[in-house]
XYZ file of C-alpha atoms in Angstrom:
312
model
C -0.084 -0.089 -0.142
C 1.692 3.496 -1.344
C 1.230 5.592 1.841
C 0.168 9.271 1.089
C 2.047 11.941 2.951
C 0.808 15.889 2.818
C 3.914 18.020 2.766
C 3.655 22.270 4.214
C 6.452 24.066 3.551
C 8.192 23.659 0.148
C 11.258 25.997 0.518
C 14.839 25.514 0.197
C 14.777 22.476 2.039
C 11.100 21.627 2.042
C 11.415 21.277 -1.813
C 14.202 18.784 -2.026
C 12.943 16.842 0.708
C 9.666 16.575 -0.522
C 11.149 15.339 -3.475
C 12.857 12.622 -2.366
C 9.101 11.370 -0.758
C 7.700 11.136 -4.080
C 11.113 9.637 -5.685
C 10.596 6.601 -2.730
C 7.402 6.009 -3.843
C 5.183 7.953 -1.869
C 1.984 9.559 -2.647
C 2.669 13.811 -1.710
C -0.047 16.364 -1.508
C 2.211 19.953 -0.892
C 1.320 23.581 0.538
C 3.779 26.817 0.522
C 2.794 30.124 0.339
C 5.398 30.461 -3.013
C 3.500 29.653 -5.862
C 6.826 29.134 -8.085
C 7.345 26.098 -5.244
C 4.094 24.767 -5.764
C 4.652 24.648 -9.437
C 8.172 23.086 -9.147
C 6.884 20.683 -6.781
C 4.380 19.979 -9.304
C 6.604 19.265 -12.075
C 8.332 16.016 -9.823
C 4.887 14.404 -10.275
C 3.573 16.453 -6.340
C -0.311 16.877 -5.731
C -1.274 20.392 -4.674
C -4.387 22.003 -2.938
C -5.642 23.332 0.190
C -5.141 21.575 3.735
C -9.325 21.125 3.616
C -8.820 19.220 0.063
C -6.645 16.797 1.422
C -6.379 16.127 4.931
C -8.206 13.518 5.055
C -6.270 11.476 2.265
C -3.214 11.181 4.623
C -1.312 9.672 6.961
C 1.163 11.477 7.894
C 1.920 15.175 7.754
C 5.008 16.871 7.701
C 5.443 20.433 8.680
C 9.028 22.076 7.276
C 7.995 25.942 8.041
C 9.975 29.241 9.315
C 8.685 29.570 13.160
C 7.359 28.177 15.959
C 4.359 30.751 15.431
C 3.523 29.539 11.920
C 4.114 26.156 13.216
C 1.509 26.508 15.997
C -1.235 28.128 13.814
C -0.485 25.581 11.281
C -1.260 22.188 13.671
C -4.340 24.162 15.298
C -5.858 24.407 11.841
C -5.252 20.941 11.360
C -6.976 20.067 14.639
C -9.655 22.105 13.524
C -10.144 20.144 10.590
C -8.965 16.905 11.491
C -11.399 13.727 11.269
C -9.387 10.588 10.186
C -8.867 7.789 12.372
C -5.070 7.781 11.999
C -2.935 10.677 11.604
C 0.567 11.528 12.995
C 2.201 14.809 12.462
C 6.395 15.092 11.635
C 7.156 19.063 12.542
C 10.653 18.876 11.080
C 11.321 23.112 11.382
C 13.569 24.350 14.347
C 11.142 25.347 16.538
C 11.167 25.767 20.223
C 10.752 23.340 22.387
C 8.641 24.109 25.044
C 6.309 25.115 22.223
C 6.209 21.716 20.947
C 5.681 19.971 24.109
C 2.727 22.301 24.013
C 1.480 21.272 20.820
C 2.155 17.496 21.531
C -0.149 18.105 24.268
C -2.625 19.165 22.041
C -2.486 16.892 19.757
C -2.553 14.216 21.947
C -5.928 15.238 22.758
C -7.131 15.035 19.818
C -5.633 11.286 19.368
C -3.089 12.687 16.649
C 0.479 11.285 17.485
C 3.645 13.428 16.959
C 7.433 13.292 16.661
C 9.639 16.361 16.564
C 12.509 15.946 13.973
C 14.618 18.822 13.059
C 17.507 18.069 10.297
C 21.150 19.175 9.712
C 23.134 18.849 6.987
C 21.471 22.203 4.722
C 20.139 22.110 1.377
C 23.180 20.044 -0.475
C 22.357 17.141 1.743
C 18.812 18.114 1.521
C 18.641 17.030 -2.189
C 20.957 14.018 -1.643
C 18.811 12.486 1.297
C 21.572 12.783 3.326
C 20.567 15.111 6.161
C 20.903 14.083 9.863
C 17.499 13.701 11.282
C 17.102 14.084 15.042
C 14.172 12.554 16.405
C 12.033 13.160 19.541
C 8.629 11.423 20.752
C 7.699 8.121 21.787
C 9.974 5.145 19.922
C 6.917 3.341 18.551
C 5.570 6.339 17.091
C 9.307 6.731 15.233
C 9.746 2.982 14.766
C 6.657 3.461 12.398
C 7.954 6.719 10.556
C 11.412 5.299 10.493
C 11.259 4.391 6.499
C 9.298 7.297 5.756
C 12.155 9.625 7.616
C 14.616 7.638 6.036
C 13.879 9.017 2.576
C 15.103 11.975 3.660
C 17.500 11.665 5.987
C 20.925 9.678 6.039
C 21.703 9.876 10.097
C 18.449 9.134 12.029
C 19.274 10.169 16.037
C 16.157 9.276 18.291
C 17.585 11.561 21.133
C 14.357 11.483 23.599
C 11.224 12.676 24.592
C 8.594 14.635 22.679
C 11.064 18.011 22.081
C 14.223 16.865 22.368
C 15.173 17.237 18.600
C 13.856 20.664 18.706
C 16.086 21.133 22.323
C 19.402 19.490 20.372
C 18.590 21.156 17.238
C 18.857 24.343 18.948
C 22.458 23.488 20.463
C 23.719 22.099 17.304
C 22.930 25.576 15.729
C 24.668 27.595 18.345
C 27.951 25.754 18.246
C 27.707 26.146 14.580
C 26.965 29.825 14.664
C 29.861 29.776 17.370
C 32.156 27.844 15.231
C 31.631 30.321 12.297
C 31.836 33.658 14.283
C 34.919 32.485 15.836
C 36.658 31.273 12.348
C 35.775 34.416 11.038
C 37.275 36.463 12.992
C 40.604 34.037 13.473
C 40.748 34.270 9.676
C 40.375 37.992 9.291
C 42.987 38.471 12.217
C 45.558 36.416 10.523
C 45.159 38.308 7.122
C 46.395 41.575 9.304
C 49.486 39.614 9.777
C 49.874 38.737 6.116
C 48.354 34.929 6.334
C 46.061 34.458 3.348
C 42.352 32.871 4.452
C 42.830 30.232 2.192
C 46.023 28.797 3.966
C 44.397 29.570 7.647
C 41.930 27.140 6.488
C 43.912 24.797 5.004
C 46.009 24.393 8.439
C 42.964 24.410 10.667
C 41.337 21.455 8.694
C 44.785 19.642 9.634
C 44.775 21.067 13.508
C 42.371 20.764 16.047
C 40.683 24.082 14.956
C 38.722 22.452 11.983
C 35.000 22.113 12.264
C 32.305 22.197 10.100
C 32.724 25.898 8.964
C 36.488 25.479 8.342
C 35.608 22.044 6.149
C 32.426 23.414 4.257
C 31.200 26.609 4.864
C 34.533 28.777 4.094
C 35.760 26.729 0.971
C 32.459 26.402 -0.773
C 31.007 29.797 0.309
C 32.931 32.288 2.098
C 36.019 32.131 0.066
C 34.634 31.565 -3.123
C 32.243 35.104 -2.137
C 29.259 33.188 -3.263
C 27.463 33.282 -0.205
C 25.353 30.730 -1.181
C 24.352 27.951 1.332
C 20.908 28.286 1.166
C 20.336 28.983 4.851
C 19.347 32.745 6.110
C 21.348 34.458 8.208
C 17.778 35.524 9.725
C 16.817 31.859 10.399
C 20.556 31.443 12.223
C 19.819 34.703 14.067
C 16.242 32.503 15.645
C 18.311 30.083 16.525
C 20.491 31.292 18.250
C 18.198 33.649 19.914
C 16.354 30.320 20.990
C 19.265 28.665 22.280
C 20.707 31.562 24.407
C 17.005 31.716 25.883
C 17.256 28.323 26.997
C 20.697 29.055 28.370
C 18.846 31.512 30.402
C 15.821 29.593 31.144
C 18.300 27.294 33.231
C 20.361 30.118 34.642
C 23.536 28.492 33.547
C 26.598 30.535 34.440
C 27.718 31.461 30.644
C 27.233 34.414 28.891
C 28.186 33.125 25.576
C 25.419 32.037 23.685
C 24.447 36.025 24.533
C 27.821 37.200 22.891
C 27.194 35.226 20.018
C 23.589 36.032 19.647
C 24.198 39.622 19.921
C 26.954 39.571 16.744
C 24.742 37.916 14.761
C 21.465 39.625 15.519
C 23.860 42.940 15.190
C 24.439 41.595 11.768
C 21.303 40.964 10.459
C 20.221 44.350 10.856
C 23.561 45.521 9.468
C 23.054 43.302 6.364
C 20.447 42.664 3.556
C 17.124 41.738 4.881
C 18.007 37.868 2.776
C 21.661 37.860 3.414
C 22.854 34.292 3.542
C 24.637 33.191 7.363
C 27.716 32.797 5.747
C 27.900 36.649 4.991
C 28.646 36.923 8.498
C 32.198 36.732 7.365
C 31.652 40.310 5.513
C 30.060 41.577 8.882
C 32.906 40.817 11.152
C 34.923 42.659 8.220
C 33.181 45.774 9.532
C 33.998 45.940 13.050
C 37.442 43.406 13.296
C 39.786 44.513 10.485
C 39.423 47.459 7.947
C 41.728 46.452 4.705
C 44.823 45.593 7.237
C 44.027 47.827 9.990
C 42.814 47.192 13.678
C 39.859 49.443 14.207
C 41.002 51.406 16.872
C 43.998 51.863 16.599
C 46.981 50.885 14.089
C 49.138 49.152 16.534
C 48.946 48.347 19.857
C 50.764 46.579 22.371
C 49.647 42.673 23.864
C 51.740 41.993 27.126
C 52.632 38.049 27.512
C 53.687 36.342 30.034
C 57.104 37.741 32.037
C 58.145 41.038 30.710
C 58.341 40.549 27.119
C 55.483 42.163 24.650
C 54.535 41.906 21.192
C 54.441 45.279 18.683
C 51.331 44.681 16.169
């Protein structure tokens, strides 16, 4: 029996994910506010229409939406129109864990099963179905949906109860943003000493300073100056705000999440509204370096241990 799926959110990530479901034999209904995304989805063989047109034909609905606010609205609409015997919702967006738990309670009261299953890997791995998927929720529901998820991802991890997937995704993106910001600042500082960025990245990748930013983002999007990873600065800013709030809510004794968020928040205001998140490199150059000169003065003295000092 062919499983029928609803897919709401055919953006840069959602469209290739939905296409991979079609490729794996699923019957897929797609929805999006973007008409061009709908047209492209139809060209792949997908079906379209309003929620009321297909909600009673599907066994699973996948959400790939830009914010918890929109996820909440869609879930409320599904609850209002749902009257089938069996339905599972999988929220693959980057949603707030607390709101995910609230949605779980609402859906449970209406006999609708729920998983949170955010992804990592970017557009490239969404296209090749090699995403990492972090799943929160009941193990039996995850087991039931495993083949469906495997059609979109290569590495599946059941990480805990409902909300755990969104929690670990927020922390993952906090680490990713921190790595990226630190690497941008480090590379531009080295450039001040006439070390070429390409050389710096090559050295980092052969050393302990390597990260996803040095191994993938810099070579692919920053050093090439394409800045087209497919993941917006605004979305990363939102994820960093989420992580910052999670640390604050637990009264963790650290100010690093706040500092990282502040940099990305400032960058989102300074750069274009649709800026790619890798364009943080250009924002860093506005405050850290100005064509080979330190911002505040051309030279400073860094005092080292003992009596020695280095003039820069």
